[in-house]
XYZ file of C-alpha atoms in Angstrom:
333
model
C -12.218 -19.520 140.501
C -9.293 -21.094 141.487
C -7.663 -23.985 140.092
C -5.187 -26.806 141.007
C -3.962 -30.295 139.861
C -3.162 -33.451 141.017
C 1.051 -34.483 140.143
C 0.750 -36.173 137.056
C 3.360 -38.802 136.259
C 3.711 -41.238 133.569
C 7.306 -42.162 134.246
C 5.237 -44.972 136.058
C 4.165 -46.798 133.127
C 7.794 -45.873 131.685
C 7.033 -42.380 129.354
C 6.829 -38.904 130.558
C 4.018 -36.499 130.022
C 4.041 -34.659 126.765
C 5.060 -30.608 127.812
C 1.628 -28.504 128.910
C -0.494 -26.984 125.765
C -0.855 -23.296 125.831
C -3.172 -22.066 127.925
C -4.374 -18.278 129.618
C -5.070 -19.642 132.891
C -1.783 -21.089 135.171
C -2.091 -24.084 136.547
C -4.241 -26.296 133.723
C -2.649 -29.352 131.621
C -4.447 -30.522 129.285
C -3.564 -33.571 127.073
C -5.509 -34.105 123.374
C -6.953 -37.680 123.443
C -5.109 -38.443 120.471
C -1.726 -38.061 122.554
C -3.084 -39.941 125.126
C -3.853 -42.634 123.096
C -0.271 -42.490 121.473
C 1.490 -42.599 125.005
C -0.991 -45.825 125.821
C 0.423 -47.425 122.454
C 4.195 -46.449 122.856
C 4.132 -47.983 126.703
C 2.360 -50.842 125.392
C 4.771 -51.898 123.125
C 7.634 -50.812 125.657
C 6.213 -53.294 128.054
C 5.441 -56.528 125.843
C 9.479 -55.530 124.501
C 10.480 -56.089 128.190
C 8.337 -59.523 128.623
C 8.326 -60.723 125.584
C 10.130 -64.154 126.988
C 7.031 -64.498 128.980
C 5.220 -65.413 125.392
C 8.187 -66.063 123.002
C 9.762 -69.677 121.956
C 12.367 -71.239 120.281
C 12.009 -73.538 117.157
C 14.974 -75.284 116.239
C 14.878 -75.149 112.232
C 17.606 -76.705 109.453
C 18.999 -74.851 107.138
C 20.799 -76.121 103.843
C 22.355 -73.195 101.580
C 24.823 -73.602 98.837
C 26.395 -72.025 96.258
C 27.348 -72.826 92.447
C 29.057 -70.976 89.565
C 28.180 -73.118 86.910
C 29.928 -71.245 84.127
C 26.866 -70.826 82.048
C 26.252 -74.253 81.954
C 22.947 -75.733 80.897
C 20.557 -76.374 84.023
C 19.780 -79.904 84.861
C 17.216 -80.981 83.276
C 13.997 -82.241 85.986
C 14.635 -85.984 84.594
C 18.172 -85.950 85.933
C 17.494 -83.819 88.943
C 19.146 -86.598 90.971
C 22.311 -85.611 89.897
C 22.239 -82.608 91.873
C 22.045 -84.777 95.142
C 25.584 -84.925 96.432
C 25.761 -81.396 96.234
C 21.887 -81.067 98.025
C 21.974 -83.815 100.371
C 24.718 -82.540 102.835
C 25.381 -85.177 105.643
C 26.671 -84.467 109.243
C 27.793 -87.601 111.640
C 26.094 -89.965 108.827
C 22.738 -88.419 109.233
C 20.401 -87.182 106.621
C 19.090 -83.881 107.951
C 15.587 -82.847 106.059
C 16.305 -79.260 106.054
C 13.577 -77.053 106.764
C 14.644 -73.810 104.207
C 16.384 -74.283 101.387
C 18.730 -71.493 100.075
C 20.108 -71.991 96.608
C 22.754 -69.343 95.059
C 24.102 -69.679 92.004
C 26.657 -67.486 89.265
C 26.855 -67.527 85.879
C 24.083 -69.125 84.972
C 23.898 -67.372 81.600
C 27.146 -66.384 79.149
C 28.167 -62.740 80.445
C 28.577 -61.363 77.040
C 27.739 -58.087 76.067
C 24.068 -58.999 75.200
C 23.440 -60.632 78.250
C 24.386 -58.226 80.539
C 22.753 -55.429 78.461
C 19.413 -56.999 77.677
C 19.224 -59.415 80.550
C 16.953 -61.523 78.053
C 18.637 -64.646 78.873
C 18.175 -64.600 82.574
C 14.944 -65.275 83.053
C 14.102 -68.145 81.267
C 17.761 -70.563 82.777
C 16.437 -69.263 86.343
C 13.238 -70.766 85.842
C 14.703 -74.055 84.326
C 17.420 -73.687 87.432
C 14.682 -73.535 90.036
C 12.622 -76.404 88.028
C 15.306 -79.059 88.480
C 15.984 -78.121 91.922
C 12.485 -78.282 93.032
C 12.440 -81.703 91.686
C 15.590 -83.017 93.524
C 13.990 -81.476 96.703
C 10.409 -83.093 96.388
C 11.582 -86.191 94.531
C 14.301 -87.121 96.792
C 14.822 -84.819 99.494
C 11.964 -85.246 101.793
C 8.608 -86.824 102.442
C 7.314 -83.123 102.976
C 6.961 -80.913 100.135
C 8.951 -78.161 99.414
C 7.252 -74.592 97.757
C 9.462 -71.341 96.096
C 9.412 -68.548 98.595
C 10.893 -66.356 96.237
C 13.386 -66.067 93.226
C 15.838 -63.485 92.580
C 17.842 -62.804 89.383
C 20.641 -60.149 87.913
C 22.415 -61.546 84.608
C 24.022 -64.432 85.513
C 23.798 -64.140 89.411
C 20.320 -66.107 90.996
C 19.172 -66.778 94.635
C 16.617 -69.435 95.263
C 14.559 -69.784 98.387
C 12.188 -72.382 98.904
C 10.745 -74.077 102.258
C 8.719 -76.780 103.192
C 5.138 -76.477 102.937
C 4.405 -76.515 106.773
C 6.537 -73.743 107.195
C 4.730 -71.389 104.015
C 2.134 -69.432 106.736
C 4.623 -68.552 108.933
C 6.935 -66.579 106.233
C 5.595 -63.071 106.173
C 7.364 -59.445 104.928
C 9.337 -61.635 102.193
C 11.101 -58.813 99.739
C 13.848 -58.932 96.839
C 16.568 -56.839 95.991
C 19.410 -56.398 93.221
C 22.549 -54.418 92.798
C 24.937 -54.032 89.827
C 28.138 -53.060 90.790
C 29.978 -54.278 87.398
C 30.676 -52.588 84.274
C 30.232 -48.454 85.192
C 30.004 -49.752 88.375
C 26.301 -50.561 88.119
C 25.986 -53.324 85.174
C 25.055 -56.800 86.385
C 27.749 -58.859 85.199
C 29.084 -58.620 88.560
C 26.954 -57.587 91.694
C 23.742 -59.318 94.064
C 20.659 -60.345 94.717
C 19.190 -60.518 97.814
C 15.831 -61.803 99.780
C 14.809 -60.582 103.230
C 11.863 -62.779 105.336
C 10.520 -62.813 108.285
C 10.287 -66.631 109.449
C 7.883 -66.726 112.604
C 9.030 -63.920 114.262
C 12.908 -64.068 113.443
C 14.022 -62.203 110.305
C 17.113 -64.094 107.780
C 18.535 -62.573 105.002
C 20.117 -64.251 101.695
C 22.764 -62.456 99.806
C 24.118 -63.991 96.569
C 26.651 -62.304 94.843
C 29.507 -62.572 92.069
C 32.476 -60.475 92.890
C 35.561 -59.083 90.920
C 37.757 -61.871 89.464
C 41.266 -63.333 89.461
C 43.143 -64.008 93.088
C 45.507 -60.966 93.390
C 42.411 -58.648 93.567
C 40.906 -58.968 96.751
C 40.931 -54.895 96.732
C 38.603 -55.580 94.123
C 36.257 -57.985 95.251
C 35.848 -55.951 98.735
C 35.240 -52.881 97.148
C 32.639 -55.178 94.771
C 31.115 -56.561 98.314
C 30.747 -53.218 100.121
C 29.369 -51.878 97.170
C 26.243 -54.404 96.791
C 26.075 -53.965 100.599
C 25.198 -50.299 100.061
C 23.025 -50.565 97.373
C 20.800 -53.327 98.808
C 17.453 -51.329 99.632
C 14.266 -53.660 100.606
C 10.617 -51.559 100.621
C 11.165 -50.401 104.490
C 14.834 -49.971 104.657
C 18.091 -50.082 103.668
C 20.015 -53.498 104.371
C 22.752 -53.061 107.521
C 24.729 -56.105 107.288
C 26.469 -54.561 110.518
C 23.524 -54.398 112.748
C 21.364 -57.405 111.744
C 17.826 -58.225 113.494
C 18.708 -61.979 112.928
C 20.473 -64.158 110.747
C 22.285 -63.266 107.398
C 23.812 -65.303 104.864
C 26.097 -64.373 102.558
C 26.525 -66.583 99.247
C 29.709 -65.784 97.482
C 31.075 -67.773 94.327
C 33.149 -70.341 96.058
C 32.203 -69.377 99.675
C 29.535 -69.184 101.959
C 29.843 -66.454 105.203
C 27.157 -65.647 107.796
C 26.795 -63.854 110.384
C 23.636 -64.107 113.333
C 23.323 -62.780 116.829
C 25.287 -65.600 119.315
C 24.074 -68.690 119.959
C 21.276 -68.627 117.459
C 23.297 -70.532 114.779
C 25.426 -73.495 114.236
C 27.042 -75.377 111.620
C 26.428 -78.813 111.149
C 28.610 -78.982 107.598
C 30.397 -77.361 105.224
C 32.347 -78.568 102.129
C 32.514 -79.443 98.075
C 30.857 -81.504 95.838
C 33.473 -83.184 94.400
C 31.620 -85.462 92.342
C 29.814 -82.562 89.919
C 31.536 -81.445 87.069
C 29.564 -79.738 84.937
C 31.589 -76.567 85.534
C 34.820 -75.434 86.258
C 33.530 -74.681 89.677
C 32.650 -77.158 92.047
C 29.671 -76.767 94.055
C 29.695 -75.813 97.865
C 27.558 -75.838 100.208
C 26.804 -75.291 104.282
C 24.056 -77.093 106.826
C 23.086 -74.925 109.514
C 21.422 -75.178 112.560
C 18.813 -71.957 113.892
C 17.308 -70.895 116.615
C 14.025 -68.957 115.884
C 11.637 -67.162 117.430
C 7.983 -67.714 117.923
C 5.552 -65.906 119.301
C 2.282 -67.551 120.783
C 0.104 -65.515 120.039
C -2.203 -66.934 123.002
C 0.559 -66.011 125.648
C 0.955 -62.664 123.749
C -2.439 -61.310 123.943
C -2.600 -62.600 128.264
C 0.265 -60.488 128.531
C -0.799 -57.316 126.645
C -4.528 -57.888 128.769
C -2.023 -57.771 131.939
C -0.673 -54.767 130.313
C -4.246 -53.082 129.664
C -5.481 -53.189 133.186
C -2.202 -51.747 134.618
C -2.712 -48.903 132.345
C -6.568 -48.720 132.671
C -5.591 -48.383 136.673
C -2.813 -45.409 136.569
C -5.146 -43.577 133.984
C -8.239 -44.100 136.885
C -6.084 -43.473 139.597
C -4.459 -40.019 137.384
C -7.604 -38.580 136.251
C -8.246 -34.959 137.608
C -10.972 -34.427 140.009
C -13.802 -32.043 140.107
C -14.821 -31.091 143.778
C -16.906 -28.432 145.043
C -15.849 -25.375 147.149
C -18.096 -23.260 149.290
C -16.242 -20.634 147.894
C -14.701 -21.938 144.159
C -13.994 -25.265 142.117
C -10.604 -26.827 142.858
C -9.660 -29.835 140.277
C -7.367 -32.223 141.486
């Protein structure tokens, strides 16, 4: 019995064939189903990768963020909420602009004595009252649409807020929180970060709030402080790579805001003080943003991947080997 086989190649549909299983007679291939199904899956996603502007668009979203050492300051309580609104309600050419996500960062929201930053039992309670009072600014005075808490993040005295407007709530998925003390031993949380990564739509943003190393001659310090958190930021899936981000990220510093986003998907609208807060010996700061983000519709997505299906259904007809019979022996081809 002799037999042959058809060329195979998959360097068609953008793989190539796994190597030949062991076998005693020359000439056979055979593939398990289970790699053949794995090569169908890899070239699938290969191929929607390479059309994904055939199903992908761009929402234009607002973006307020600010940030606020408050030198342990009581929060404001929800009946003067309105307080808070020349620090919340930046302007840009004399326009209100409803922002879509809200990102609120703040530092020293408790005393950081000893207690505090050993038993943390302070924390908890001023970030709730903190997120309380700004919730009611938002909804009370902010917008006609209501705002809802994504997530809150808290280490001592350092807290990151993210809330969006309710339309916006189903489209937030893979929304994760993470903290880093790089303070006292080098891991105590009177200095250090918080963090929150989501994926809005189908563009990922990350929120960094941190308090840094003190006084102005140590800038040493605070960038040893800053690549510190960035190291020890770990979300469920990965670890954070500030250097090598998938979309936008935000950096909240006490004093400053930084960010950083693949080009063209980001612009600022505003940036400055609110002057008119003194609660602290810090004024408030904060940034309006403009973003680009992605959207997949998921109707044009799943024409595409049917596309896809039938031009893979056709090489694996047109590749399967062939049976024929021989006066003299079986050849497959």
């Amino acid at each position: 019995m002799e037999f042959t086989q058809r060329p195979s190649s998959l360097s068609s549909v953008g793989l190539a064939p796994p190597a030949p299983a062991a076998t005693n007679q020359q000439n056979v291939r055979y593939y398990h189903p289970a790699v053949l199904s794995q090569i169908r899956e890899d070239c699938m996603a290969q191929k929607l990768h390479l059309r994904a502007s055939e199903f992908t668009e761009i929402k234009d979203m607002v973006l307020w963020t600010g940030t606020f050492n408050v030198n342990a300051k009581k929060p404001v309580s929800i009946a003067e909420s309105a307080k808070l609104l020349s620090w919340l309600r930046a302007t840009h050419e004399n326009d209100q602009l409803s922002p879509d996500i809200v990102a609120v960062g703040f530092q020293e929201i408790v005393d950081l004595n000893a207690v505090n930053v050993v038993v943390n039992n302070m924390s908890g309670p001023r970030s709730a009252q903190w997120e309380e009072s700004i919730l009611a600014a938002l909804n009370t005075h902010m917008s006609d649409q209501a705002y809802e808490v994504v997530l809150h993040k808290h280490l001592v005295g350092i807290l990151l807020l993210v809330f969006v407007k309710r339309n916006h709530l189903p489209f937030i998925t893979d929304v994760v929180g993470s903290t880093a003390g790089v303070g006292i031993m080098g891991m105590m949380g009177n200095k250090g970060g918080v963090a929150v990564r989501m994926t809005l739509y189908d563009s990922t943003i990350v929120f960094v709030c941190s308090h840094l190393a003190a006084h102005t001659h140590n800038v040493a310090g605070r960038n040893a402080d800053f690549a510190n958190i960035l190291a020890k930021i770990e979300f469920r899936d990965s670890v954070f790579d500030e250097m090598n981000p998938s979309g936008f990220v935000l950096f909240v510093l006490c004093d400053r805001i930084l960010w950083k986003a693949k080009a063209d998907t980001v612009a600022l609208q505003h940036y400055g003080a609110a002057m008119e807060l003194d609660m602290s010996d810090h004024k408030p700061v904060a940034a309006l943003f403009h973003l680009k983000v992605k959207y997949e519709v998921d109707d044009k997505k799943e024409a595409v991947q049917r596309e896809i299906s039938r031009e893979l259904d056709k090489w694996e007809s047109d590749n399967k080997p062939k049976v024929i019979d021989h006066p003299s022996h079986y050849v497959i081809l």
